[in-house]
Amino acid sequence: EHVEERAMALEAAGGIAYWQGDMPETQTFYDESLALVRQGGNPERIANALYNDSFPSNVTGKDIPKARALLDEALPIYRQLGDEPGIAKCLWALGQSHVLTNDDVLAAQSLDEAASYFRKLGNLFGLGWPRWRSGKVTWLPRRESQVRRRLMRWRAGRASPRWSPCGKAGGRIRRLPAPRARPGPRARR
C-alpha cells in the first residue's frame, strides 16, 4: 500500500542523509527505495533509483563494485529512454568510480562523454564535475607532489566527524554563529 509514495519518501530521506554526511543512512534509504521502485516497473524511476543507490558507495569509495553494477544497469535504461541528463550523470559516476580505482583510461572515456552531454545540455554545474574529476587523470600525474600535499590536507579535513559533501575548505563545515533573536512585539503592560 502506497508503495510509490514510500519510495519517494525514502529517496528524499536519502538525499537529506547524504547532505548531512551520513553515508550509511543514505545507503539504507536508497537501498529500500530501489527495492520499492523495482516493484513499480517504471524504467525511468528504476534508472534514477539505481543511480541514487550507487551514489553513497561511489562517493565514499567503499563499495565500487556495487556502485558500478548499479550504474551498469542504469546507463542502458537511460540510453534506451533517450534521457540525456540521466546518461550524463551515470557517465560522470562511472568516471568517478574509475578514478577511485585508478583506471585512468576508462575514467577519461566516461568523464569526456559525460562532459560532452553536460555541455550539449548547457548544464554548466554538471559539466564542472567531470572536468574536475578528470584532473585526477590528466593533471595529477604531471604535478603529483603538489597535488599529493593538497589531497592529504583535504583528506585530513574530510576525516572530521563534521564532514559533509556540501562543505568547503577541504570538506570541513565552518561553524556558523548562532542566529540572533529578533526582537518581537512587546507585550503591553
Tab-separated table of C-alpha atoms in Angstrom:
chain	number	residue	atom	x	y	z
A	1	GLU	CA	0.000	0.000	0.000
A	2	HIS	CA	1.325	3.445	-1.003
A	3	VAL	CA	4.471	1.846	-2.420
A	4	GLU	CA	5.280	4.695	-4.803
A	5	GLU	CA	4.848	7.358	-2.129
A	6	ARG	CA	7.022	5.393	0.300
A	7	ALA	CA	9.731	5.014	-2.370
A	8	MET	CA	9.672	8.775	-2.997
A	9	ALA	CA	9.855	9.494	0.741
A	10	LEU	CA	12.830	7.125	1.106
A	11	GLU	CA	14.556	8.823	-1.833
A	12	ALA	CA	14.048	12.216	-0.188
A	13	ALA	CA	15.278	10.884	3.160
A	14	GLY	CA	18.362	9.513	1.396
A	15	GLY	CA	19.066	12.933	-0.074
A	16	ILE	CA	18.766	14.591	3.321
A	17	ALA	CA	21.019	11.997	4.942
A	18	TYR	CA	23.569	12.486	2.152
A	19	TRP	CA	23.756	16.236	2.653
A	20	GLN	CA	24.084	15.663	6.385
A	21	GLY	CA	27.112	13.472	5.659
A	22	ASP	CA	25.567	10.233	6.952
A	23	MET	CA	26.566	7.797	4.213
A	24	PRO	CA	25.445	4.567	5.957
A	25	GLU	CA	21.972	6.009	6.492
A	26	THR	CA	21.925	7.351	2.926
A	27	GLN	CA	22.740	3.882	1.612
A	28	THR	CA	19.982	2.304	3.707
A	29	PHE	CA	17.339	4.726	2.439
A	30	TYR	CA	18.415	4.364	-1.196
A	31	ASP	CA	18.551	0.543	-0.939
A	32	GLU	CA	14.979	0.466	0.358
A	33	SER	CA	13.792	2.972	-2.235
A	34	LEU	CA	15.282	0.937	-5.090
A	35	ALA	CA	13.582	-2.243	-3.876
A	36	LEU	CA	10.205	-0.481	-3.869
A	37	VAL	CA	10.741	1.278	-7.198
A	38	ARG	CA	11.577	-2.035	-8.883
A	39	GLN	CA	8.117	-3.286	-7.863
A	40	GLY	CA	6.502	-0.471	-9.841
A	41	GLY	CA	8.307	-1.368	-13.062
A	42	ASN	CA	8.695	2.217	-14.368
A	43	PRO	CA	12.045	2.216	-16.239
A	44	GLU	CA	12.698	5.923	-15.692
A	45	ARG	CA	12.148	5.644	-11.937
A	46	ILE	CA	14.200	2.440	-11.793
A	47	ALA	CA	17.148	4.075	-13.582
A	48	ASN	CA	17.005	7.040	-11.190
A	49	ALA	CA	16.811	4.759	-8.137
A	50	LEU	CA	19.763	2.711	-9.445
A	51	TYR	CA	21.827	5.883	-9.861
A	52	ASN	CA	20.854	7.121	-6.386
A	53	ASP	CA	21.679	3.759	-4.817
A	54	SER	CA	25.127	3.780	-6.437
A	55	PHE	CA	25.970	7.225	-5.139
A	56	PRO	CA	26.979	6.629	-1.488
A	57	SER	CA	29.212	3.680	-2.405
A	58	ASN	CA	30.751	5.613	-5.263
A	59	VAL	CA	31.344	8.843	-3.384
A	60	THR	CA	32.944	7.153	-0.387
A	61	GLY	CA	34.783	4.571	-2.489
A	62	LYS	CA	33.750	1.858	-0.021
A	63	ASP	CA	31.969	-0.465	-2.448
A	64	ILE	CA	32.936	0.415	-6.008
A	65	PRO	CA	31.870	-2.990	-7.459
A	66	LYS	CA	28.336	-2.437	-6.119
A	67	ALA	CA	28.268	1.118	-7.465
A	68	ARG	CA	29.454	0.003	-10.910
A	69	ALA	CA	26.911	-2.829	-11.083
A	70	LEU	CA	24.096	-0.381	-10.312
A	71	LEU	CA	25.405	2.167	-12.827
A	72	ASP	CA	25.939	-0.516	-15.462
A	73	GLU	CA	22.263	-1.379	-15.057
A	74	ALA	CA	21.051	2.252	-15.057
A	75	LEU	CA	23.037	3.561	-18.043
A	76	PRO	CA	21.438	1.326	-20.728
A	77	ILE	CA	17.986	2.203	-19.389
A	78	TYR	CA	18.760	5.920	-19.660
A	79	ARG	CA	20.163	5.370	-23.175
A	80	GLN	CA	17.064	3.433	-24.231
A	81	LEU	CA	14.837	6.212	-22.867
A	82	GLY	CA	16.949	8.885	-24.586
A	83	ASP	CA	17.308	10.608	-21.207
A	84	GLU	CA	20.431	12.710	-21.792
A	85	PRO	CA	20.644	14.171	-18.268
A	86	GLY	CA	20.442	10.621	-16.896
A	87	ILE	CA	23.099	9.406	-19.327
A	88	ALA	CA	25.357	12.304	-18.347
A	89	LYS	CA	25.106	11.712	-14.613
A	90	CYS	CA	25.658	7.952	-14.986
A	91	LEU	CA	28.741	8.537	-17.128
A	92	TRP	CA	30.070	11.020	-14.574
A	93	ALA	CA	29.502	8.499	-11.776
A	94	LEU	CA	31.187	5.724	-13.769
A	95	GLY	CA	34.118	8.058	-14.406
A	96	GLN	CA	34.260	8.780	-10.676
A	97	SER	CA	34.403	5.057	-9.924
A	98	HIS	CA	37.214	4.562	-12.433
A	99	VAL	CA	39.173	7.466	-10.940
A	100	LEU	CA	38.888	5.897	-7.492
A	101	THR	CA	40.274	2.598	-8.775
A	102	ASN	CA	42.992	4.258	-10.892
A	103	ASP	CA	41.517	3.057	-14.198
A	104	ASP	CA	42.648	6.244	-15.926
A	105	VAL	CA	41.769	5.253	-19.484
A	106	LEU	CA	38.207	4.232	-18.627
A	107	ALA	CA	37.865	7.257	-16.349
A	108	ALA	CA	38.883	9.621	-19.138
A	109	GLN	CA	36.451	7.995	-21.582
A	110	SER	CA	33.493	8.161	-19.204
A	111	LEU	CA	34.277	11.672	-17.990
A	112	ASP	CA	34.799	13.028	-21.505
A	113	GLU	CA	31.500	11.559	-22.697
A	114	ALA	CA	29.730	12.899	-19.604
A	115	ALA	CA	31.216	16.334	-20.227
A	116	SER	CA	30.007	16.300	-23.835
A	117	TYR	CA	26.445	15.565	-22.672
A	118	PHE	CA	26.518	18.231	-19.960
A	119	ARG	CA	27.928	20.740	-22.453
A	120	LYS	CA	25.240	19.843	-25.023
A	121	LEU	CA	22.567	20.277	-22.347
A	122	GLY	CA	24.001	23.645	-21.287
A	123	ASN	CA	24.397	22.287	-17.751
A	124	LEU	CA	27.489	24.141	-16.552
A	125	PHE	CA	27.166	22.864	-12.999
A	126	GLY	CA	27.048	19.292	-14.272
A	127	LEU	CA	29.915	19.997	-16.662
A	128	GLY	CA	32.105	21.096	-13.768
A	129	TRP	CA	32.021	17.661	-12.113
A	130	PRO	CA	33.553	15.575	-14.929
A	131	ARG	CA	36.022	18.358	-15.702
A	132	TRP	CA	37.084	18.484	-12.056
A	133	ARG	CA	37.413	14.696	-11.722
A	134	SER	CA	39.304	14.412	-14.993
A	135	GLY	CA	42.057	16.400	-13.298
A	136	LYS	CA	42.954	13.181	-11.486
A	137	VAL	CA	43.506	11.536	-14.855
A	138	THR	CA	45.229	14.326	-16.767
A	139	TRP	CA	46.602	16.973	-14.425
A	140	LEU	CA	47.519	14.913	-11.366
A	141	PRO	CA	50.299	12.805	-12.940
A	142	ARG	CA	52.171	15.943	-14.019
A	143	ARG	CA	52.049	17.648	-10.619
A	144	GLU	CA	51.916	14.701	-8.304
A	145	SER	CA	53.871	16.053	-5.332
A	146	GLN	CA	51.910	19.327	-5.185
A	147	VAL	CA	48.590	17.584	-5.564
A	148	ARG	CA	49.532	14.900	-3.041
A	149	ARG	CA	50.096	17.588	-0.367
A	150	ARG	CA	46.750	19.220	-1.150
A	151	LEU	CA	44.991	15.868	-1.152
A	152	MET	CA	46.444	14.965	2.235
A	153	ARG	CA	45.190	18.262	3.686
A	154	TRP	CA	41.779	17.634	2.119
A	155	ARG	CA	41.596	14.077	3.483
A	156	ALA	CA	42.557	15.273	6.952
A	157	GLY	CA	39.601	17.663	6.871
A	158	ARG	CA	37.285	15.024	5.439
A	159	ALA	CA	38.056	12.662	8.300
A	160	SER	CA	36.407	15.156	10.615
A	161	PRO	CA	33.148	13.871	12.132
A	162	ARG	CA	31.533	17.067	10.833
A	163	TRP	CA	32.399	16.239	7.215
A	164	SER	CA	29.711	16.917	4.672
A	165	PRO	CA	29.799	16.815	0.876
A	166	CYS	CA	28.444	20.361	0.781
A	167	GLY	CA	31.245	21.771	2.938
A	168	LYS	CA	34.031	23.936	1.601
A	169	ALA	CA	37.671	24.223	2.545
A	170	GLY	CA	38.531	20.557	2.234
A	171	GLY	CA	35.144	19.235	3.237
A	172	ARG	CA	35.032	20.918	6.632
A	173	ILE	CA	31.921	22.787	7.574
A	174	ARG	CA	32.669	26.049	9.235
A	175	ARG	CA	30.778	26.651	12.421
A	176	LEU	CA	28.244	29.404	11.881
A	177	PRO	CA	27.352	31.822	14.641
A	178	ALA	CA	24.026	31.184	16.323
A	179	PRO	CA	21.235	33.297	14.869
A	180	ARG	CA	20.409	36.358	16.865
A	181	ALA	CA	16.996	36.531	18.406
A	182	ARG	CA	14.824	39.090	16.709
A	183	PRO	CA	13.034	41.463	18.961
A	184	GLY	CA	9.338	40.608	18.810
A	185	PRO	CA	6.402	42.814	19.544
A	186	ARG	CA	6.421	43.880	23.136
A	187	ALA	CA	3.549	42.831	25.283
A	188	ARG	CA	1.538	45.693	26.658
A	189	ARG	CA	1.510	46.003	30.360
